[in-house]
mmCIF file of C-alpha atoms and ligand atoms in Angstrom:
data_model
loop_
_atom_site.group_PDB
_atom_site.id
_atom_site.type_symbol
_atom_site.label_atom_id
_atom_site.label_comp_id
_atom_site.label_asym_id
_atom_site.label_seq_id
_atom_site.Cartn_x
_atom_site.Cartn_y
_atom_site.Cartn_z
ATOM 1 C CA UNK A 16 24.002 124.737 7.153
ATOM 2 C CA UNK A 17 25.819 126.295 9.722
ATOM 3 C CA UNK A 18 22.660 125.235 12.051
ATOM 4 C CA UNK A 19 23.231 121.837 10.538
ATOM 5 C CA UNK A 20 26.540 121.550 10.787
ATOM 6 C CA UNK A 21 26.459 122.780 14.199
ATOM 7 C CA UNK A 22 23.547 120.721 15.293
ATOM 8 C CA UNK A 23 25.319 117.732 14.095
ATOM 9 C CA UNK A 24 27.876 118.490 15.612
ATOM 10 C CA UNK A 25 26.295 119.380 18.591
ATOM 11 C CA UNK A 26 24.912 115.868 18.127
ATOM 12 C CA UNK A 27 28.364 114.006 16.943
ATOM 13 C CA UNK A 28 29.586 115.521 20.274
ATOM 14 C CA UNK A 29 26.768 114.555 22.367
ATOM 15 C CA UNK A 30 26.830 111.098 20.905
ATOM 16 C CA UNK A 31 30.884 110.751 21.810
ATOM 17 C CA UNK A 32 30.211 111.781 25.349
ATOM 18 C CA UNK A 33 27.244 109.112 25.588
ATOM 19 C CA UNK A 34 29.890 106.576 24.368
ATOM 20 C CA UNK A 35 32.605 108.489 26.913
ATOM 21 C CA UNK A 36 30.298 108.339 30.067
ATOM 22 C CA UNK A 37 29.514 104.433 29.419
ATOM 23 C CA UNK A 38 32.910 103.659 28.894
ATOM 24 C CA UNK A 39 33.546 105.060 31.965
ATOM 25 C CA UNK A 40 30.784 103.625 33.781
ATOM 26 C CA UNK A 41 32.283 100.235 32.483
ATOM 27 C CA UNK A 42 35.541 101.445 33.707
ATOM 28 C CA UNK A 43 34.144 101.956 37.313
ATOM 29 C CA UNK A 44 31.982 98.707 37.177
ATOM 30 C CA UNK A 45 35.045 96.776 36.069
ATOM 31 C CA UNK A 46 37.084 98.555 38.755
ATOM 32 C CA UNK A 47 34.031 98.080 41.504
ATOM 33 C CA UNK A 48 33.554 94.222 40.653
ATOM 34 C CA UNK A 49 37.475 94.020 40.866
ATOM 35 C CA UNK A 50 37.001 95.332 44.402
ATOM 36 C CA UNK A 51 34.008 93.466 45.583
ATOM 37 C CA UNK A 52 35.639 90.419 43.951
ATOM 38 C CA UNK A 53 38.687 90.573 46.140
ATOM 39 C CA UNK A 54 37.250 92.116 49.519
ATOM 40 C CA UNK A 55 34.810 88.881 49.267
ATOM 41 C CA UNK A 56 37.444 86.856 48.685
ATOM 42 C CA UNK A 57 39.360 88.265 51.936
ATOM 43 C CA UNK A 58 36.569 87.298 54.259
ATOM 44 C CA UNK A 59 36.448 83.608 52.469
ATOM 45 C CA UNK A 60 39.300 83.231 53.762
ATOM 46 C CA UNK A 61 37.894 83.755 56.950
ATOM 47 C CA UNK A 62 35.680 80.806 56.245
ATOM 48 C CA UNK A 63 36.793 77.942 58.230
ATOM 49 C CA UNK A 64 38.619 75.590 55.405
ATOM 50 C CA UNK A 65 40.009 72.268 57.331
ATOM 51 C CA UNK A 66 43.727 71.367 56.864
ATOM 52 C CA UNK A 67 44.388 68.160 57.474
ATOM 53 C CA UNK A 68 47.829 67.244 58.642
ATOM 54 C CA UNK A 69 49.547 63.163 58.268
ATOM 55 C CA UNK A 70 50.757 63.460 61.588
ATOM 56 C CA UNK A 71 48.089 63.726 63.762
ATOM 57 C CA UNK A 72 45.502 65.348 65.178
ATOM 58 C CA UNK A 73 47.091 67.617 67.051
ATOM 59 C CA UNK A 74 50.392 68.756 65.238
ATOM 60 C CA UNK A 75 50.789 70.979 62.496
ATOM 61 C CA UNK A 76 53.185 71.088 60.056
ATOM 62 C CA UNK A 77 56.403 73.314 60.823
ATOM 63 C CA UNK A 78 54.786 75.858 57.970
ATOM 64 C CA UNK A 79 51.071 74.932 58.893
ATOM 65 C CA UNK A 80 50.030 78.280 60.422
ATOM 66 C CA UNK A 81 46.901 80.378 60.441
ATOM 67 C CA UNK A 82 46.373 83.279 58.279
ATOM 68 C CA UNK A 83 49.245 83.023 56.744
ATOM 69 C CA UNK A 84 49.420 81.921 52.780
ATOM 70 C CA UNK A 85 51.129 79.039 52.025
ATOM 71 C CA UNK A 86 53.975 79.021 49.490
ATOM 72 C CA UNK A 87 52.270 77.256 46.684
ATOM 73 C CA UNK A 88 55.778 75.421 45.640
ATOM 74 C CA UNK A 89 56.439 73.149 49.251
ATOM 75 C CA UNK A 90 58.865 70.856 47.906
ATOM 76 C CA UNK A 91 61.471 71.785 49.643
ATOM 77 C CA UNK A 92 59.633 70.473 52.850
ATOM 78 C CA UNK A 93 60.940 66.573 51.111
ATOM 79 C CA UNK A 94 64.236 67.353 51.019
ATOM 80 C CA UNK A 95 66.774 66.360 53.378
ATOM 81 C CA UNK A 96 63.857 64.099 55.246
ATOM 82 C CA UNK A 97 65.536 61.807 57.952
ATOM 83 C CA UNK A 98 65.128 58.657 57.498
ATOM 84 C CA UNK A 99 64.586 55.859 59.678
ATOM 85 C CA UNK A 100 65.271 53.185 59.090
ATOM 86 C CA UNK A 101 65.362 49.664 61.703
ATOM 87 C CA UNK A 102 67.409 47.152 61.436
ATOM 88 C CA UNK A 103 67.322 43.573 61.303
ATOM 89 C CA UNK A 104 65.571 42.536 64.480
ATOM 90 C CA UNK A 105 64.570 39.651 66.218
ATOM 91 C CA UNK A 106 61.184 39.544 68.706
ATOM 92 C CA UNK A 107 58.424 38.157 68.952
ATOM 93 C CA UNK A 108 55.545 38.413 66.104
ATOM 94 C CA UNK A 109 52.385 40.935 67.266
ATOM 95 C CA UNK A 110 49.253 38.496 67.411
ATOM 96 C CA UNK A 111 46.049 40.252 65.200
ATOM 97 C CA UNK A 112 44.246 37.466 67.519
ATOM 98 C CA UNK A 113 45.971 37.458 70.786
ATOM 99 C CA UNK A 114 46.245 40.777 72.104
ATOM 100 C CA UNK A 115 48.470 41.388 74.473
ATOM 101 C CA UNK A 116 46.681 42.684 76.928
ATOM 102 C CA UNK A 117 43.203 42.170 77.185
ATOM 103 C CA UNK A 118 42.359 43.412 80.724
ATOM 104 C CA UNK A 119 43.185 47.246 80.467
ATOM 105 C CA UNK A 120 42.091 48.978 77.329
ATOM 106 C CA UNK A 121 45.009 49.714 74.696
ATOM 107 C CA UNK A 122 42.912 52.097 72.887
ATOM 108 C CA UNK A 123 40.935 55.433 73.073
ATOM 109 C CA UNK A 124 38.372 55.903 70.524
ATOM 110 C CA UNK A 125 40.380 58.915 68.996
ATOM 111 C CA UNK A 126 43.333 56.171 68.108
ATOM 112 C CA UNK A 127 45.401 57.325 71.537
ATOM 113 C CA UNK A 128 47.389 54.541 72.323
ATOM 114 C CA UNK A 129 47.529 53.845 76.645
ATOM 115 C CA UNK A 130 50.720 52.878 77.480
ATOM 116 C CA UNK A 131 50.975 49.536 79.707
ATOM 117 C CA UNK A 132 53.249 47.661 80.526
ATOM 118 C CA UNK A 133 53.199 44.404 78.280
ATOM 119 C CA UNK A 134 52.025 46.514 75.302
ATOM 120 C CA UNK A 135 54.806 47.845 73.587
ATOM 121 C CA UNK A 136 58.217 46.420 72.240
ATOM 122 C CA UNK A 137 60.971 49.068 74.141
ATOM 123 C CA UNK A 138 63.642 48.372 71.621
ATOM 124 C CA UNK A 139 61.224 49.104 68.545
ATOM 125 C CA UNK A 140 60.935 52.323 70.470
ATOM 126 C CA UNK A 141 64.417 52.960 70.958
ATOM 127 C CA UNK A 142 65.504 52.241 67.642
ATOM 128 C CA UNK A 143 63.201 55.333 66.076
ATOM 129 C CA UNK A 144 63.939 57.404 68.699
ATOM 130 C CA UNK A 145 67.208 56.756 68.673
ATOM 131 C CA UNK A 146 67.476 57.615 65.289
ATOM 132 C CA UNK A 147 65.909 61.187 65.794
ATOM 133 C CA UNK A 148 68.531 62.005 68.177
ATOM 134 C CA UNK A 149 65.878 63.299 71.144
ATOM 135 C CA UNK A 150 66.438 65.870 73.998
ATOM 136 C CA UNK A 151 63.651 65.471 76.343
ATOM 137 C CA UNK A 152 62.921 68.760 79.002
ATOM 138 C CA UNK A 153 61.857 67.533 83.004
ATOM 139 C CA UNK A 154 59.892 70.150 84.279
ATOM 140 C CA UNK A 155 60.385 70.205 88.316
ATOM 141 C CA UNK A 156 59.511 72.809 90.126
ATOM 142 C CA UNK A 157 60.547 73.685 93.709
ATOM 143 C CA UNK A 158 59.360 76.477 95.366
ATOM 144 C CA UNK A 159 59.909 76.648 99.423
ATOM 145 C CA UNK A 160 60.212 73.585 101.321
ATOM 146 C CA UNK A 161 59.316 71.003 98.126
ATOM 147 C CA UNK A 162 63.915 71.469 97.737
ATOM 148 C CA UNK A 163 63.823 68.234 99.490
ATOM 149 C CA UNK A 164 62.342 66.247 97.633
ATOM 150 C CA UNK A 165 64.653 66.909 94.743
ATOM 151 C CA UNK A 166 67.642 65.122 95.340
ATOM 152 C CA UNK A 167 65.807 61.698 95.517
ATOM 153 C CA UNK A 168 63.470 62.794 92.582
ATOM 154 C CA UNK A 169 66.611 63.701 90.775
ATOM 155 C CA UNK A 170 68.796 61.047 91.810
ATOM 156 C CA UNK A 171 65.740 58.330 90.849
ATOM 157 C CA UNK A 172 65.641 60.051 87.360
ATOM 158 C CA UNK A 173 69.001 58.840 86.355
ATOM 159 C CA UNK A 174 68.406 55.191 87.019
ATOM 160 C CA UNK A 175 65.282 55.713 85.377
ATOM 161 C CA UNK A 176 63.955 58.295 83.295
ATOM 162 C CA UNK A 177 64.730 57.860 79.093
ATOM 163 C CA UNK A 178 68.128 56.281 79.954
ATOM 164 C CA UNK A 179 70.994 56.875 76.963
ATOM 165 C CA UNK A 180 68.993 59.514 76.103
ATOM 166 C CA UNK A 181 70.037 63.456 75.944
ATOM 167 C CA UNK A 182 68.081 64.951 79.079
ATOM 168 C CA UNK A 183 67.763 68.931 80.453
ATOM 169 C CA UNK A 184 66.470 68.613 84.548
ATOM 170 C CA UNK A 185 64.624 72.294 84.221
ATOM 171 C CA UNK A 186 64.290 72.997 88.225
ATOM 172 C CA UNK A 187 62.034 76.337 88.666
ATOM 173 C CA UNK A 188 63.137 77.330 91.842
ATOM 174 C CA UNK A 189 62.839 80.574 94.605
ATOM 175 C CA UNK A 190 65.805 79.039 96.026
ATOM 176 C CA UNK A 191 68.803 78.029 93.359
ATOM 177 C CA UNK A 192 71.649 77.522 96.335
ATOM 178 C CA UNK A 193 69.830 74.490 97.476
ATOM 179 C CA UNK A 194 69.605 72.742 94.459
ATOM 180 C CA UNK A 195 71.505 69.298 95.206
ATOM 181 C CA UNK A 196 74.508 68.133 92.927
ATOM 182 C CA UNK A 197 73.760 65.193 91.840
ATOM 183 C CA UNK A 198 75.242 63.188 89.779
ATOM 184 C CA UNK A 199 74.852 62.797 86.135
ATOM 185 C CA UNK A 200 75.446 60.923 83.653
ATOM 186 C CA UNK A 201 76.841 62.034 79.697
ATOM 187 C CA UNK A 202 74.286 64.558 78.118
ATOM 188 C CA UNK A 203 72.420 65.004 80.930
ATOM 189 C CA UNK A 204 71.956 68.687 82.709
ATOM 190 C CA UNK A 205 70.544 69.903 85.790
ATOM 191 C CA UNK A 206 69.330 73.984 84.683
ATOM 192 C CA UNK A 207 67.975 75.916 87.339
ATOM 193 C CA UNK A 208 65.650 78.516 86.439
ATOM 194 C CA UNK A 209 65.707 81.070 89.768
ATOM 195 C CA UNK A 210 61.472 82.071 90.184
ATOM 196 C CA UNK A 211 59.815 84.139 93.075
ATOM 197 C CA UNK A 212 57.688 82.529 95.222
ATOM 198 C CA UNK A 213 54.291 82.975 95.846
ATOM 199 C CA UNK A 214 52.890 83.662 98.934
ATOM 200 C CA UNK A 215 49.404 81.006 98.493
ATOM 201 C CA UNK A 216 50.599 77.713 97.799
ATOM 202 C CA UNK A 217 47.228 77.541 95.397
ATOM 203 C CA UNK A 218 48.754 80.439 93.098
ATOM 204 C CA UNK A 219 52.337 78.104 93.263
ATOM 205 C CA UNK A 220 50.496 75.178 91.780
ATOM 206 C CA UNK A 221 48.566 77.882 89.184
ATOM 207 C CA UNK A 222 51.700 79.473 88.238
ATOM 208 C CA UNK A 223 53.082 76.358 86.870
ATOM 209 C CA UNK A 224 51.644 76.595 83.651
ATOM 210 C CA UNK A 225 52.529 81.108 83.223
ATOM 211 C CA UNK A 226 56.029 79.309 83.813
ATOM 212 C CA UNK A 227 55.906 76.553 81.157
ATOM 213 C CA UNK A 228 53.991 78.362 78.943
ATOM 214 C CA UNK A 229 57.394 81.607 79.002
ATOM 215 C CA UNK A 230 59.661 79.282 79.010
ATOM 216 C CA UNK A 231 58.917 76.982 75.847
ATOM 217 C CA UNK A 232 58.687 80.561 73.772
ATOM 218 C CA UNK A 233 62.210 81.853 76.132
ATOM 219 C CA UNK A 234 64.369 78.830 76.198
ATOM 220 C CA UNK A 235 62.699 75.214 75.866
ATOM 221 C CA UNK A 236 62.037 75.445 72.489
ATOM 222 C CA UNK A 237 66.205 76.175 71.484
ATOM 223 C CA UNK A 238 67.046 73.133 74.074
ATOM 224 C CA UNK A 239 64.862 70.460 73.429
ATOM 225 C CA UNK A 240 62.015 68.186 71.756
ATOM 226 C CA UNK A 241 59.705 66.832 74.087
ATOM 227 C CA UNK A 242 58.609 68.659 77.561
ATOM 228 C CA UNK A 243 57.432 66.553 80.680
ATOM 229 C CA UNK A 244 55.941 67.855 83.306
ATOM 230 C CA UNK A 245 56.557 66.432 87.158
ATOM 231 C CA UNK A 246 55.388 66.436 90.623
ATOM 232 C CA UNK A 247 58.594 66.778 92.422
ATOM 233 C CA UNK A 248 57.010 64.735 95.349
ATOM 234 C CA UNK A 249 57.655 61.758 93.627
ATOM 235 C CA UNK A 250 60.219 59.289 92.871
ATOM 236 C CA UNK A 251 60.853 57.077 89.779
ATOM 237 C CA UNK A 252 60.981 53.256 90.962
ATOM 238 C CA UNK A 253 61.127 51.789 87.334
ATOM 239 C CA UNK A 254 61.583 52.183 83.437
ATOM 240 C CA UNK A 255 59.699 55.370 82.158
ATOM 241 C CA UNK A 256 61.848 56.032 78.879
ATOM 242 C CA UNK A 257 60.548 56.993 75.146
ATOM 243 C CA UNK A 258 57.384 54.384 75.377
ATOM 244 C CA UNK A 259 55.814 57.815 76.781
ATOM 245 C CA UNK A 260 56.364 60.145 73.793
ATOM 246 C CA UNK A 261 54.142 62.039 71.409
ATOM 247 C CA UNK A 262 52.507 65.015 70.360
ATOM 248 C CA UNK A 263 50.646 65.786 73.531
ATOM 249 C CA UNK A 264 50.094 63.190 76.311
ATOM 250 C CA UNK A 265 47.946 63.311 79.864
ATOM 251 C CA UNK A 266 48.155 60.595 82.496
ATOM 252 C CA UNK A 267 45.027 57.924 84.322
ATOM 253 C CA UNK A 268 44.927 59.950 87.969
ATOM 254 C CA UNK A 269 45.925 56.595 90.181
ATOM 255 C CA UNK A 270 42.500 57.879 92.270
ATOM 256 C CA UNK A 271 40.086 57.576 89.447
ATOM 257 C CA UNK A 272 40.812 55.662 86.074
ATOM 258 C CA UNK A 273 37.866 52.695 86.968
ATOM 259 C CA UNK A 274 35.754 55.232 87.828
ATOM 260 C CA UNK A 275 32.661 56.600 85.721
ATOM 261 C CA UNK A 276 32.599 60.535 85.114
ATOM 262 C CA UNK A 277 30.017 61.117 87.024
ATOM 263 C CA UNK A 278 33.025 60.793 90.673
ATOM 264 C CA UNK A 279 35.623 62.798 88.090
ATOM 265 C CA UNK A 280 36.208 65.847 90.351
ATOM 266 C CA UNK A 281 36.582 68.712 87.532
ATOM 267 C CA UNK A 282 35.513 71.865 87.926
ATOM 268 C CA UNK A 283 31.872 71.715 88.371
ATOM 269 C CA UNK A 284 30.755 75.308 88.990
ATOM 270 C CA UNK A 285 30.320 76.915 85.479
ATOM 271 C CA UNK A 286 31.610 79.652 86.459
ATOM 272 C CA UNK A 287 34.925 78.629 85.937
ATOM 273 C CA UNK A 288 37.275 78.290 82.804
ATOM 274 C CA UNK A 289 37.519 74.732 83.962
ATOM 275 C CA UNK A 290 33.972 74.159 83.722
ATOM 276 C CA UNK A 291 33.082 70.551 82.724
ATOM 277 C CA UNK A 292 29.442 69.154 82.505
ATOM 278 C CA UNK A 293 28.446 66.232 83.913
ATOM 279 C CA UNK A 294 27.918 64.409 80.272
ATOM 280 C CA UNK A 295 31.319 64.729 79.262
ATOM 281 C CA UNK A 296 35.328 63.655 79.732
ATOM 282 C CA UNK A 297 36.634 60.456 79.263
ATOM 283 C CA UNK A 298 39.198 60.299 81.999
ATOM 284 C CA UNK A 299 40.677 61.835 84.961
ATOM 285 C CA UNK A 300 43.916 62.971 83.538
ATOM 286 C CA UNK A 301 46.994 63.592 87.256
ATOM 287 C CA UNK A 302 48.441 67.386 87.115
ATOM 288 C CA UNK A 303 51.559 65.166 88.018
ATOM 289 C CA UNK A 304 52.695 63.980 84.485
ATOM 290 C CA UNK A 305 51.785 65.223 81.685
ATOM 291 C CA UNK A 306 53.750 66.785 78.506
ATOM 292 C CA UNK A 307 54.666 66.667 74.638
ATOM 293 C CA UNK A 308 56.365 68.431 72.218
ATOM 294 C CA UNK A 309 57.555 71.525 72.693
ATOM 295 C CA UNK A 310 55.060 72.990 70.520
ATOM 296 C CA UNK A 311 52.149 71.196 72.401
ATOM 297 C CA UNK A 312 52.906 71.790 75.883
ATOM 298 C CA UNK A 313 53.474 75.900 74.503
ATOM 299 C CA UNK A 314 49.846 75.428 73.448
ATOM 300 C CA UNK A 315 48.598 73.510 76.426
ATOM 301 C CA UNK A 316 49.838 75.866 78.755
ATOM 302 C CA UNK A 317 49.366 79.212 77.055
ATOM 303 C CA UNK A 318 45.510 78.127 76.982
ATOM 304 C CA UNK A 319 45.389 77.025 80.404
ATOM 305 C CA UNK A 320 47.253 79.967 82.059
ATOM 306 C CA UNK A 321 45.129 82.225 80.029
ATOM 307 C CA UNK A 322 42.337 80.752 81.287
ATOM 308 C CA UNK A 323 43.705 80.940 84.768
ATOM 309 C CA UNK A 324 44.102 84.760 84.828
ATOM 310 C CA UNK A 325 39.701 84.966 83.441
ATOM 311 C CA UNK A 326 39.426 82.656 86.766
ATOM 312 C CA UNK A 327 40.975 85.206 88.825
ATOM 313 C CA UNK A 328 39.586 88.119 87.300
ATOM 314 C CA UNK A 329 36.397 86.575 88.341
ATOM 315 C CA UNK A 330 37.022 85.621 91.754
ATOM 316 C CA UNK A 331 37.197 82.310 91.192
ATOM 317 C CA UNK A 332 39.849 79.211 91.474
ATOM 318 C CA UNK A 333 39.119 75.568 89.968
ATOM 319 C CA UNK A 334 38.385 73.354 92.265
ATOM 320 C CA UNK A 335 41.846 71.328 91.523
ATOM 321 C CA UNK A 336 43.738 74.355 90.835
ATOM 322 C CA UNK A 337 45.883 73.330 87.436
ATOM 323 C CA UNK A 338 44.698 69.813 87.079
ATOM 324 C CA UNK A 339 41.460 71.118 86.452
ATOM 325 C CA UNK A 340 42.607 73.276 83.971
ATOM 326 C CA UNK A 341 44.586 70.091 82.332
ATOM 327 C CA UNK A 342 41.732 68.307 82.868
ATOM 328 C CA UNK A 343 39.022 70.436 81.072
ATOM 329 C CA UNK A 344 41.782 70.900 78.084
ATOM 330 C CA UNK A 345 41.966 67.731 77.084
ATOM 331 C CA UNK A 346 38.886 67.198 76.543
ATOM 332 C CA UNK A 347 38.953 69.420 73.921
ATOM 333 C CA UNK A 348 42.523 68.777 72.554
ATOM 334 C CA UNK A 349 42.447 65.000 73.144
ATOM 335 C CA UNK A 350 46.113 63.347 73.894
ATOM 336 C CA UNK A 351 47.641 61.910 71.469
ATOM 337 C CA UNK A 352 49.221 59.202 73.509
ATOM 338 C CA UNK A 353 47.881 58.541 77.461
ATOM 339 C CA UNK A 354 50.271 56.924 79.876
ATOM 340 C CA UNK A 355 48.419 53.996 82.656
ATOM 341 C CA UNK A 356 48.759 54.717 86.426
ATOM 342 C CA UNK A 357 52.008 52.772 86.012
ATOM 343 C CA UNK A 358 53.288 56.519 85.477
ATOM 344 C CA UNK A 359 51.398 57.949 88.695
ATOM 345 C CA UNK A 360 51.086 55.887 91.396
ATOM 346 C CA UNK A 361 50.373 56.344 95.382
ATOM 347 C CA UNK A 362 51.298 52.840 96.957
ATOM 348 C CA UNK A 363 48.127 54.364 99.303
ATOM 349 C CA UNK A 364 46.004 52.556 96.453
ATOM 350 C CA UNK A 365 47.461 49.337 97.024
ATOM 351 C CA UNK A 366 48.903 47.033 94.758
ATOM 352 C CA UNK A 367 45.936 46.243 92.080
ATOM 353 C CA UNK A 368 46.455 42.929 89.472
ATOM 354 C CA UNK A 369 46.061 45.817 86.611
ATOM 355 C CA UNK A 370 49.883 47.401 87.533
ATOM 356 C CA UNK A 371 52.662 45.200 86.755
ATOM 357 C CA UNK A 372 55.137 48.600 87.106
ATOM 358 C CA UNK A 373 54.912 50.676 89.585
ATOM 359 C CA UNK A 374 57.562 53.660 87.631
ATOM 360 C CA UNK A 375 56.558 56.884 89.510
ATOM 361 C CA UNK A 376 55.548 56.681 92.913
ATOM 362 C CA UNK A 377 54.476 59.351 95.274
ATOM 363 C CA UNK A 378 56.782 60.074 98.019
ATOM 364 C CA UNK A 379 54.363 60.196 101.191
ATOM 365 C CA UNK A 380 54.938 63.937 102.632
ATOM 366 C CA UNK A 381 54.070 65.491 106.087
ATOM 367 C CA UNK A 382 51.786 67.652 104.881
ATOM 368 C CA UNK A 383 51.692 70.083 108.066
ATOM 369 C CA UNK A 384 55.618 70.255 108.015
ATOM 370 C CA UNK A 385 56.778 70.740 104.439
ATOM 371 C CA UNK A 386 53.689 72.864 102.845
ATOM 372 C CA UNK A 387 54.129 75.545 105.929
ATOM 373 C CA UNK A 388 56.412 78.457 104.851
HETATM 374 C C1 5GW B 541 52.753 74.062 99.042
HETATM 375 C C2 5GW B 541 51.684 73.465 99.857
HETATM 376 C C3 5GW B 541 50.705 73.279 98.982
HETATM 377 C C4 5GW B 541 50.349 72.516 97.723
HETATM 378 C C5 5GW B 541 51.682 72.803 96.881
HETATM 379 C C6 5GW B 541 52.054 73.816 97.752
HETATM 380 C C7 5GW B 541 53.715 73.923 97.228
HETATM 381 C C8 5GW B 541 53.794 72.831 95.694
HETATM 382 C C9 5GW B 541 55.266 74.468 97.039
HETATM 383 O O1 5GW B 541 55.095 74.879 98.099
HETATM 384 N N1 5GW B 541 55.971 74.349 96.824
HETATM 385 C C10 5GW B 541 56.371 73.346 95.357
HETATM 386 O O2 5GW B 541 56.718 73.272 94.814
HETATM 387 N N2 5GW B 541 54.940 72.813 94.368
HETATM 388 C C11 5GW B 541 55.118 72.273 93.312
HETATM 389 O O3 5GW B 541 53.709 72.149 92.659
HETATM 390 C C12 5GW B 541 55.917 71.212 93.969
HETATM 391 O O4 5GW B 541 56.543 70.842 92.366
HETATM 392 C C13 5GW B 541 54.354 69.960 93.453
HETATM 393 O O5 5GW B 541 54.990 68.500 93.366
HETATM 394 C C14 5GW B 541 53.573 70.448 92.876
HETATM 395 C C15 5GW B 541 52.297 70.129 93.276
HETATM 396 O O6 5GW B 541 51.769 70.163 94.456
HETATM 397 P P1 5GW B 541 51.769 69.483 95.812
HETATM 398 O O7 5GW B 541 52.715 68.189 94.839
HETATM 399 O O8 5GW B 541 51.735 69.395 96.577
HETATM 400 O O9 5GW B 541 50.066 68.422 94.946
HETATM 401 P P2 5GW B 541 49.602 67.226 95.393
HETATM 402 O O10 5GW B 541 48.170 67.555 94.692
HETATM 403 O O11 5GW B 541 50.371 66.453 94.779
HETATM 404 O O12 5GW B 541 49.812 67.183 97.194
HETATM 405 MN MN1 MN B 542 52.569 65.979 94.636
#
């Protein structure tokens, strides 16, 4: 009896223990499944899930950062939206069957407009941009002797550049005391940013990317909506306004707008980060005029600066310095607007028919005198 009871007790005991063990197993199993589920969930988030923005291929929503879980309720994005409503306006109707120009390309295959005189209505654009109350930063490098170009550039900018808008002239220079006093219209400021100079001229032009990148983060993002970076050895000669503004824009180089790919002076050595194979590339862009929103210019200059530093470590310098890197960037980050050579012209190229305006012109320079010291 005792024995039986004991046996039964043992059997019973054994039975409960088995159940107990099974239950532990189930619990452990559940936890493992849960664990793997959650970790694999995380891994899945790394697989590229494309999110589409309604703005442009290069733009992201303010909240649309990578690797950050977005709040599911984003209705706050719809509150306090700026309404841009045009007044009654009288102008010639656009003609679907009569394009304003048929002598030049007006649109890229990725639907970025190419800005030519005669293709846009500045009045409409001004109504839109005025209501957005935009501020534009014009970035100018004036290192060493190049400060001599500053006066003419600023004076002509006051006449032709973003007339009626708030403009900050950001002047990077190693000679702040040589920045000329130019009379400015209301809402326009000169901001002198002192930087060191570099002895090699190649370094001066290459470092422009680094400086723009640093100051975009430090200052520009808090002060302006758009940035425009220009060469200093230029002058404004005709109207340059909000028709140029877009998330990311570049300018067709006056020497290559009619050229085939093969003759574009991209960097062709694979060892450089700026390398472009012969079967790629849309246009050859001039480094003398590019820009966009602060965010897009920040991204562009960051990437170009990093590529320039990799080249430096590898003991290679791209054939046209920062212009080569800019051109590489624009192949894989398509500009949302493209400026015709009206915006970087050099009268040494003559005055072709297609050029109805010469808005921004190269100032002839005595290379020997201006470039040494
Ligand atoms: C000096 C010697 C050779 C090349 C560039 C420089 C140089 C350029 C300089 O001493 N100081 C200076 O401020 N720069 C900046 O880089 C200017 O903003 C200039 O417009 C820009 C690009 O250099 P550029 O204009 O001489 O280049 P290209 O290709 O228009 O002749
Ligand atoms: Mn230049």
